[in-house]
Amino acid sequence: MAGPSTNRQAAGANRAETGPEANRAGTGPDSNPAGAGSDSNRTGTAPNTIPAGAGPTTDPTATGPDITPARTAAPDTNQTDPGPTTTRTGTRPNTNPTATAPDTTPAPTAPDTNRIDAAPDTNRTDAAPTTTPPPTAPVTNWAGNIRFRASRRAAPGCVDDVRELVAASRTVRVLGTGHSFNDLADTTGLLLATSALPKSVEIDARAGTVTVGAGVRFGELTGVLHASGHALHNLGSLPHISVAGACATGTHGAGVGNPSLAAAVRALELVTADGELLTLDRSDERFPGSVVALGALGVVTRVTLGLVPAFDVRQWVYEGLPTAALRDGLDEVLSAAYSVSLFTRWRGERVEQVWLKQRVDGAAPVCLPGARLADGPRHPVPGMAPEACTPQGGVPGPWHTRLPHFRLEHIPSSGAETQSEYFVARSDASAAFAALDRVREEFAPVLRIGEVRAVAADDLWLSPAHRRDSVAFHFTWLPDAPAVAQALHHVERALAPFAPRPHWGKVFVTPPETLRERYEHHDRFRRLMTALDPAGKFRNDFLRRHFPEA
């Protein structure tokens, strides 16, 4: 496909962005070149790190890095979202014949844009004209602990605008819903948000796939899929994240038989550095390096996912499981249901909660000796209202209303937090649990909650579960950056014998040379970056640290 013309590039760039013109944004590399200063993955050391819990903020008038404190309330991302548009081809598959009646829990409703009293009175002569500013990328990530240094921010409304913006810019980074907790998405050039791209959903029942626009969030997709008799193999803890962003960072759910969300990708479309469209599928030898790609190869605009027939799930919460039962029996507990999560504050001799999510067509969950069934709904974070969580108590319901921990209409997790996560081989999980338990006093005081989940292996080059059935140890930290930085060193030292791989979108202090040793295709991915982006348009400090040029 021919690239956009020069005139279209200029028009698109002026139409969709804020801040100074394109030539000002990319006059040089990001202001902190690789190797200069401290590693901004080390919590509290990055120059753009601010207190967590602020939520993303936008400033359409800003022309450079905004250093004012972030506002304290996260925006209601459901308020103005029109929802996805759906196209279906093929026939509706047979749904799970053993599934029970559908969940009657009402879904959140969109604002009523047809109300007469919602429109302005255009007949009033004294009414001042109103204008809606164009959408733009936010100033901070979701947690508010990272303030982006972008000199320009844009939220293009179509793929053609993406192509024009990319072709006209010297440096670009892409932002989904902003749920990364480090500087992975940061740039001093153009920050391009996918949130305003068309929320298209195209179901191909014959092929068993769905193709979605990059701005579609899982919570906007899953109800559409279920209504047509389809499902995804798994979901993450929260439905608020974008499909493209979650796949690009190796985000996952739980279950010994369930690989990461990225493992469902069948094809993807991306805008490369020259503004061209490139489609990659599983027949392409570059495909395994292009799915979990950290935004390093281009701007993903469409993703095709494999589907399974819709199914129903029951969810139970158990409390007080003795940690002694996990020293030799962790794998048995993690295998007890389709999806299992252990929540612990790493204090005392019991795990606070075990969440079991079982398909109704599967075996009943095993008994957890020493644990008791919760007598009501629970939230995994102490002190948080359980109304934010998906239905529990064994009541059956559609897969998409049980597999996530949190409801789309509520703020996920605690908000005021940063996160870390480390993947070890499933065969080492019990020993890794014991190693962390021995040093818990070094990190528990700054921990809000921890979570332990199993993740099946995949073949994606940069997936933390690449060719290794894994158990992921997750940490949700209090918003105390210096204390978290110290805690991470204790956690990583304890896990070092098990060659842990950190989640790319969360906070870690693992040296780049160590990560290179833990990913057999690290150098191959670096060569793919150079082939698709020879000038380094999509590189930033994070990528230069972890994938330095040869």
XYZ file of C-alpha atoms in Angstrom:
550
model
C 0.000 0.000 0.000
C 1.276 3.414 -0.914
C 2.140 5.673 1.973
C 0.254 8.898 2.695
C 1.121 11.963 0.670
C 3.104 14.808 2.161
C 0.109 17.121 2.159
C -2.028 14.552 3.937
C 0.669 14.064 6.528
C 0.818 17.720 7.340
C -2.915 18.072 7.487
C -3.320 14.993 9.629
C -0.638 16.036 12.045
C -2.114 19.477 12.520
C -5.588 18.063 12.858
C -4.967 15.391 15.453
C -2.247 16.638 17.760
C -1.667 19.229 20.402
C 1.463 21.114 21.249
C 4.169 22.454 18.956
C 4.584 21.441 15.344
C 6.115 18.118 14.404
C 9.592 19.428 13.651
C 10.011 20.578 17.243
C 9.200 17.145 18.730
C 12.061 14.864 17.793
C 14.949 17.264 17.338
C 17.049 14.753 19.220
C 16.737 11.590 21.257
C 14.791 11.375 24.490
C 16.331 13.648 27.073
C 17.679 10.780 29.157
C 19.662 8.632 26.706
C 20.373 5.038 27.584
C 23.015 4.710 30.211
C 22.706 8.281 31.418
C 21.455 8.724 34.953
C 19.642 6.124 36.964
C 17.376 3.374 35.663
C 13.870 4.782 35.730
C 12.501 1.296 36.293
C 13.874 1.630 39.786
C 10.887 3.009 41.538
C 11.312 6.596 42.609
C 14.436 7.251 40.543
C 12.886 8.351 37.270
C 12.688 12.116 36.825
C 9.075 11.817 35.729
C 7.889 9.695 38.639
C 5.114 11.202 40.772
C 3.005 9.853 43.649
C 0.751 6.970 42.661
C -3.012 7.022 42.789
C -3.647 10.161 40.821
C -5.171 8.601 37.736
C -4.501 9.768 34.189
C -4.965 13.445 33.456
C -5.155 15.302 30.197
C -4.085 18.799 29.293
C -4.903 19.720 25.682
C -3.041 23.013 25.950
C 0.278 21.675 27.172
C 3.249 22.029 24.868
C 5.885 20.219 26.887
C 6.415 18.092 29.951
C 3.862 19.001 32.632
C 5.384 19.037 36.105
C 2.321 20.095 38.094
C 0.977 17.500 40.556
C -1.479 15.049 39.050
C -5.108 15.368 40.051
C -6.287 12.892 42.647
C -9.299 11.368 40.918
C -9.163 8.909 38.046
C -11.563 9.779 35.226
C -14.712 7.784 34.608
C -13.646 5.965 31.474
C -17.182 4.681 30.909
C -18.798 8.081 30.795
C -18.660 8.963 27.113
C -17.597 5.722 25.468
C -19.955 4.930 22.587
C -19.024 1.251 22.672
C -17.745 -0.968 19.884
C -19.332 -1.390 16.473
C -19.850 -5.013 15.495
C -19.630 -6.878 12.199
C -20.382 -10.596 12.044
C -19.659 -13.115 9.294
C -20.341 -16.817 9.212
C -22.713 -18.665 11.484
C -23.205 -18.629 15.228
C -21.411 -21.563 16.861
C -23.083 -23.945 19.265
C -22.749 -22.638 22.793
C -21.833 -24.777 25.768
C -24.735 -27.258 26.095
C -24.149 -27.681 29.812
C -24.183 -23.993 30.595
C -26.816 -22.793 33.014
C -29.135 -19.854 32.611
C -27.392 -16.600 31.798
C -26.343 -14.271 34.558
C -29.089 -11.783 35.278
C -26.757 -9.211 36.784
C -27.535 -6.004 34.853
C -24.726 -4.673 32.723
C -23.668 -1.038 33.065
C -25.602 1.228 30.772
C -24.189 3.898 28.516
C -25.310 7.497 28.952
C -28.587 8.310 27.227
C -27.519 10.631 24.448
C -31.102 10.869 23.129
C -32.532 12.671 26.127
C -34.086 15.948 25.112
C -32.800 17.732 28.187
C -29.255 16.592 27.492
C -28.837 18.702 24.358
C -28.022 22.417 24.470
C -30.804 24.898 23.729
C -29.754 26.197 20.336
C -32.650 28.704 20.210
C -31.354 30.789 23.092
C -29.843 34.011 21.871
C -27.822 34.569 25.026
C -26.126 31.178 25.006
C -22.410 31.226 24.303
C -21.196 28.734 21.705
C -19.676 25.585 23.138
C -16.857 23.565 21.641
C -15.468 20.184 22.571
C -11.681 20.016 22.542
C -10.244 17.231 20.409
C -9.198 14.099 22.289
C -5.569 13.846 23.230
C -3.232 11.525 25.096
C -3.197 11.780 28.900
C -0.460 13.459 30.897
C 0.026 10.536 33.319
C -0.400 6.800 33.377
C -3.437 5.272 35.088
C -1.825 4.977 38.510
C -0.427 8.510 38.320
C 3.109 7.435 39.251
C 4.493 8.309 35.793
C 4.117 11.760 34.239
C 4.829 11.538 30.539
C 7.442 13.931 29.169
C 5.934 14.051 25.673
C 6.320 17.348 23.830
C 3.234 16.458 21.770
C 0.209 14.313 22.493
C -2.399 13.050 20.052
C -5.376 10.700 19.974
C -6.096 10.144 16.266
C -9.582 9.090 15.250
C -8.712 6.830 12.319
C -5.887 4.716 10.947
C -5.115 7.217 8.183
C -4.435 9.843 10.836
C -2.159 7.395 12.644
C -0.192 6.853 9.436
C 0.171 10.569 8.837
C 1.255 11.322 12.388
C 3.801 8.517 12.448
C 5.258 9.404 9.051
C 5.633 13.072 10.038
C 7.218 12.477 13.474
C 10.781 11.692 14.477
C 9.957 9.896 17.735
C 6.688 8.179 18.685
C 5.432 6.066 21.560
C 2.008 4.468 21.794
C -0.344 4.485 24.791
C -3.337 2.226 25.355
C -5.199 2.612 28.638
C -2.049 3.567 30.543
C -1.969 0.575 32.888
C 1.805 0.175 32.714
C 3.646 1.268 35.839
C 7.084 2.096 34.445
C 8.389 4.328 31.649
C 7.620 1.828 28.870
C 5.286 4.306 27.107
C 7.205 7.483 27.910
C 8.765 9.710 25.251
C 9.993 13.241 24.707
C 8.440 13.177 21.239
C 4.885 12.299 20.182
C 2.728 10.277 22.594
C 0.020 8.673 20.460
C -3.028 7.329 22.314
C -5.228 4.681 20.696
C -8.299 5.550 22.771
C -10.065 7.519 20.002
C -9.575 4.947 17.242
C -12.757 3.244 15.981
C -13.964 0.558 18.377
C -14.628 -1.953 15.636
C -15.396 -5.607 16.380
C -15.515 -7.981 13.392
C -16.484 -11.570 14.210
C -15.728 -14.310 11.691
C -17.608 -17.322 13.008
C -16.358 -19.651 10.267
C -12.728 -18.843 11.028
C -13.366 -18.691 14.772
C -11.754 -15.268 15.097
C -12.541 -11.691 16.011
C -10.687 -8.637 14.708
C -10.785 -5.543 16.905
C -9.543 -1.989 16.659
C -6.581 -1.070 18.832
C -8.679 1.160 21.091
C -11.101 -1.592 22.138
C -10.910 -2.629 25.789
C -11.601 -6.182 26.894
C -14.659 -5.016 28.820
C -16.109 -3.547 25.620
C -15.401 -6.679 23.598
C -16.434 -9.553 25.809
C -20.161 -8.859 26.012
C -20.359 -8.652 22.222
C -18.550 -11.962 21.898
C -20.751 -13.703 24.454
C -23.932 -12.459 22.769
C -22.783 -14.178 19.570
C -21.893 -17.427 21.337
C -18.146 -16.864 21.508
C -15.507 -16.393 24.192
C -11.810 -15.779 24.680
C -9.795 -18.517 26.364
C -9.075 -16.292 29.361
C -9.148 -12.741 30.706
C -6.935 -10.652 32.945
C -7.794 -9.402 36.408
C -9.442 -6.258 35.104
C -11.448 -5.598 31.933
C -10.369 -1.959 31.683
C -7.209 -2.631 29.662
C -7.012 -2.428 25.879
C -6.653 -5.591 23.834
C -3.662 -4.281 21.881
C -1.828 -2.941 24.925
C -2.354 -6.083 26.993
C -1.046 -8.303 24.212
C 1.956 -6.035 23.595
C 3.138 -6.416 27.208
C 2.392 -10.118 27.792
C -0.481 -9.518 30.211
C -2.227 -12.672 31.437
C -4.957 -14.212 33.526
C -4.682 -17.374 35.615
C -4.838 -21.117 35.115
C -2.324 -23.920 34.619
C -3.787 -24.564 31.166
C -4.219 -20.936 30.140
C -1.413 -19.065 28.357
C -1.183 -15.275 28.256
C -3.783 -13.135 26.510
C -1.286 -12.571 23.691
C -1.336 -16.299 22.907
C -4.792 -15.812 21.364
C -3.447 -13.433 18.692
C -3.781 -14.819 15.151
C -2.781 -11.688 13.229
C -2.090 -8.014 13.757
C -1.946 -4.862 11.664
C 0.549 -2.157 12.501
C 1.709 1.180 11.156
C 5.459 1.032 10.619
C 7.947 3.875 10.938
C 7.395 5.091 7.361
C 3.610 5.261 7.775
C 2.958 2.046 5.862
C 0.512 -0.655 6.977
C 1.969 -4.086 7.684
C -0.080 -7.197 8.473
C 1.588 -10.137 10.189
C 0.019 -13.540 10.846
C 1.217 -16.892 12.090
C 2.614 -17.834 8.689
C 5.207 -15.051 8.980
C 8.489 -15.977 10.675
C 8.477 -12.542 12.341
C 5.111 -13.128 13.995
C 6.362 -14.605 17.323
C 8.439 -11.466 17.846
C 5.683 -9.063 16.828
C 2.948 -9.807 19.370
C 4.625 -9.099 22.718
C 6.661 -6.301 21.130
C 6.393 -3.446 23.672
C 5.389 -0.947 20.974
C 8.893 -1.209 19.509
C 7.901 -2.210 15.969
C 5.111 0.252 15.219
C 1.599 1.294 16.143
C -0.744 -1.698 16.292
C -4.089 -0.654 14.807
C -5.972 -3.973 14.566
C -5.644 -7.334 16.316
C -7.201 -10.670 15.324
C -7.857 -13.112 18.180
C -8.808 -16.776 18.201
C -12.155 -17.649 19.799
C -13.670 -20.565 21.698
C -17.365 -21.336 22.315
C -18.963 -19.315 25.119
C -19.008 -20.948 28.539
C -20.245 -20.258 32.048
C -18.167 -20.043 35.218
C -18.736 -20.310 38.961
C -16.508 -18.365 41.335
C -15.737 -19.163 44.960
C -13.514 -17.433 47.499
C -11.809 -19.381 50.280
C -10.049 -17.782 53.243
C -7.276 -18.719 55.639
C -5.409 -21.381 53.671
C -2.335 -22.380 55.751
C 0.925 -21.477 54.024
C 2.283 -24.829 55.197
C -0.034 -26.439 52.647
C 1.768 -24.541 49.883
C 5.313 -25.643 50.651
C 4.758 -28.927 48.868
C 1.227 -28.460 47.554
C 1.274 -25.114 45.720
C 0.906 -26.762 42.322
C -2.079 -28.769 43.525
C -3.827 -25.604 44.710
C -3.067 -23.727 41.480
C -4.505 -26.685 39.543
C -7.729 -26.801 41.565
C -9.890 -24.925 39.020
C -9.879 -23.387 35.545
C -8.471 -20.172 37.043
C -6.926 -19.855 40.517
C -5.520 -16.803 42.296
C -3.917 -16.754 45.740
C -4.006 -13.388 47.504
C -1.585 -12.848 50.351
C -0.086 -9.947 52.288
C 2.918 -12.166 53.105
C 2.224 -11.871 56.827
C 1.393 -14.628 59.269
C 0.981 -18.301 58.485
C -2.125 -18.194 56.283
C -2.974 -16.963 52.798
C -5.772 -14.423 53.068
C -7.842 -15.533 50.061
C -7.935 -18.153 47.301
C -10.183 -17.342 44.326
C -11.358 -20.388 42.352
C -13.047 -19.872 38.975
C -14.418 -23.109 37.554
C -16.204 -23.756 34.268
C -19.644 -25.244 34.850
C -18.769 -28.010 32.384
C -15.616 -28.846 34.339
C -14.962 -30.801 37.469
C -15.954 -29.374 40.833
C -13.148 -27.568 42.687
C -11.164 -29.687 45.078
C -11.412 -29.150 48.808
C -8.786 -26.816 50.252
C -7.785 -28.365 53.604
C -7.590 -25.828 56.391
C -9.374 -23.086 54.420
C -12.960 -21.948 54.869
C -15.470 -20.756 52.302
C -16.061 -17.000 52.521
C -19.460 -16.103 53.983
C -19.991 -13.227 51.562
C -18.406 -11.299 48.695
C -14.805 -10.259 49.106
C -12.359 -7.758 47.605
C -8.744 -8.951 47.392
C -7.355 -5.644 48.688
C -8.022 -5.114 52.422
C -10.424 -2.269 53.088
C -11.839 -2.095 49.555
C -15.561 -2.559 48.869
C -16.459 -5.962 47.372
C -19.063 -4.333 45.113
C -16.187 -3.564 42.730
C -15.578 -7.292 42.238
C -17.214 -9.867 40.009
C -19.946 -12.141 41.487
C -18.807 -14.856 43.885
C -20.482 -17.528 45.999
C -20.647 -20.167 43.261
C -23.449 -18.475 41.313
C -22.953 -19.407 37.644
C -22.597 -16.681 35.061
C -21.021 -15.899 31.686
C -17.259 -16.278 31.428
C -16.666 -12.550 31.020
C -18.485 -11.721 34.277
C -16.433 -14.179 36.356
C -12.899 -14.501 34.936
C -11.876 -10.888 35.724
C -11.623 -9.956 39.387
C -13.115 -6.497 38.875
C -16.169 -5.014 37.192
C -15.736 -2.603 34.298
C -17.917 0.068 35.891
C -15.698 0.299 38.989
C -12.158 1.603 39.479
C -9.956 -1.496 39.270
C -7.863 -2.553 42.229
C -6.989 0.170 44.721
C -5.890 2.968 42.381
C -3.169 4.339 44.675
C -0.482 1.815 43.842
C 2.377 0.566 41.733
C 2.814 -3.039 40.677
C 5.542 -5.617 40.064
C 5.399 -9.221 38.884
C 7.921 -12.010 38.346
C 7.510 -15.289 36.439
C 9.363 -18.445 37.492
C 9.134 -21.973 36.128
C 6.089 -23.783 37.475
C 8.364 -26.579 38.671
C 10.199 -24.048 40.875
C 7.080 -22.352 42.250
C 6.997 -23.994 45.689
C 10.677 -23.246 46.274
C 10.198 -19.670 45.061
C 7.236 -19.220 47.410
C 9.353 -20.445 50.318
C 12.223 -18.124 49.344
C 9.917 -15.109 49.339
C 8.364 -16.184 52.622
C 11.811 -16.168 54.240
C 12.381 -12.485 53.365
C 8.790 -11.291 53.730
C 9.656 -8.890 56.544
C 11.792 -6.952 54.047
C 8.904 -6.208 51.656
C 5.582 -6.871 53.426
C 5.417 -3.445 55.168
C 5.131 -1.658 51.804
C 2.880 -4.276 50.203
C -0.830 -3.692 49.684
C -1.525 -7.212 48.412
C 0.273 -10.020 46.596
C -1.164 -12.480 44.094
C 0.104 -15.851 42.874
C -1.145 -17.309 39.571
C -0.153 -20.020 37.105
C 0.355 -19.187 33.407
C 0.827 -21.771 30.655
C 3.766 -21.527 28.257
C 3.609 -19.891 24.830
C 6.028 -19.405 21.919
C 6.177 -15.585 21.824
C 9.750 -14.304 21.993
C 9.316 -11.689 24.727
C 6.553 -13.371 26.701
C 7.607 -13.903 30.337
C 6.109 -17.402 29.935
C 8.057 -18.138 26.738
C 8.483 -21.914 26.456
C 8.088 -22.270 30.220
C 4.965 -23.177 32.160
C 5.137 -20.509 34.816
C 3.889 -19.217 38.121
C 3.705 -15.443 38.437
C 4.292 -13.696 41.764
C 2.531 -10.334 41.662
C 2.988 -7.432 44.102
C 0.682 -4.432 44.459
C 2.681 -1.820 46.352
C 1.743 1.146 48.469
C 2.562 4.526 46.872
C 5.958 4.863 48.573
C 8.507 4.864 45.760
C 11.747 4.806 47.816
C 10.490 1.977 50.042
C 9.266 0.001 47.029
C 12.679 0.366 45.380
C 14.319 -1.207 48.434
C 11.691 -3.950 48.609
C 12.262 -4.891 44.975
C 15.925 -5.611 45.593
C 14.990 -8.061 48.368
C 12.338 -9.725 46.179
C 14.654 -10.084 43.193
C 17.521 -11.453 45.279
C 15.204 -14.069 46.794
C 13.952 -15.132 43.361
C 17.332 -14.980 41.588
C 18.015 -18.753 41.807
C 14.862 -19.330 39.738
C 15.736 -17.002 36.809
C 12.653 -14.788 37.189
C 11.347 -12.809 34.238
C 9.607 -9.542 35.166
C 6.380 -8.310 33.627
C 7.413 -5.733 31.013
C 4.753 -3.222 32.034
C 5.422 -3.275 35.765
C 8.183 -1.982 38.029
C 11.400 -3.983 38.302
C 15.110 -3.409 38.923
C 16.521 -6.351 36.969
C 19.654 -5.250 35.066
C 19.319 -5.271 31.255
C 22.186 -7.734 30.859
C 20.378 -10.187 33.149
C 17.175 -9.937 31.128
C 19.150 -10.610 27.973
C 20.300 -13.918 29.456
C 16.740 -14.925 30.371
C 15.247 -14.460 26.892
C 16.743 -16.749 24.270
C 15.367 -14.578 21.444
C 16.493 -11.265 22.946
C 19.053 -10.572 20.209
C 16.692 -11.815 17.519
C 14.062 -9.346 18.687
C 16.623 -6.559 18.673
C 17.430 -7.381 15.034
C 13.715 -7.314 14.209
C 13.465 -3.852 15.791
C 16.310 -2.631 13.601
C 14.813 -4.162 10.458
C 11.371 -2.582 10.902
C 12.518 0.667 12.522
C 16.102 1.370 11.396
C 16.055 5.009 12.542
C 14.699 4.167 16.002
C 11.485 6.163 15.676
C 9.668 3.997 18.245
C 12.551 3.671 20.700
C 12.644 5.442 24.029
C 14.752 5.284 27.167
C 13.151 2.008 28.280
C 13.885 0.232 24.999
C 17.383 1.663 24.707
C 18.176 0.363 28.198
C 16.884 -3.140 27.638
C 17.576 -3.548 23.912
C 20.684 -1.457 23.223
C 21.925 -1.221 19.665
C 24.815 -3.520 18.872
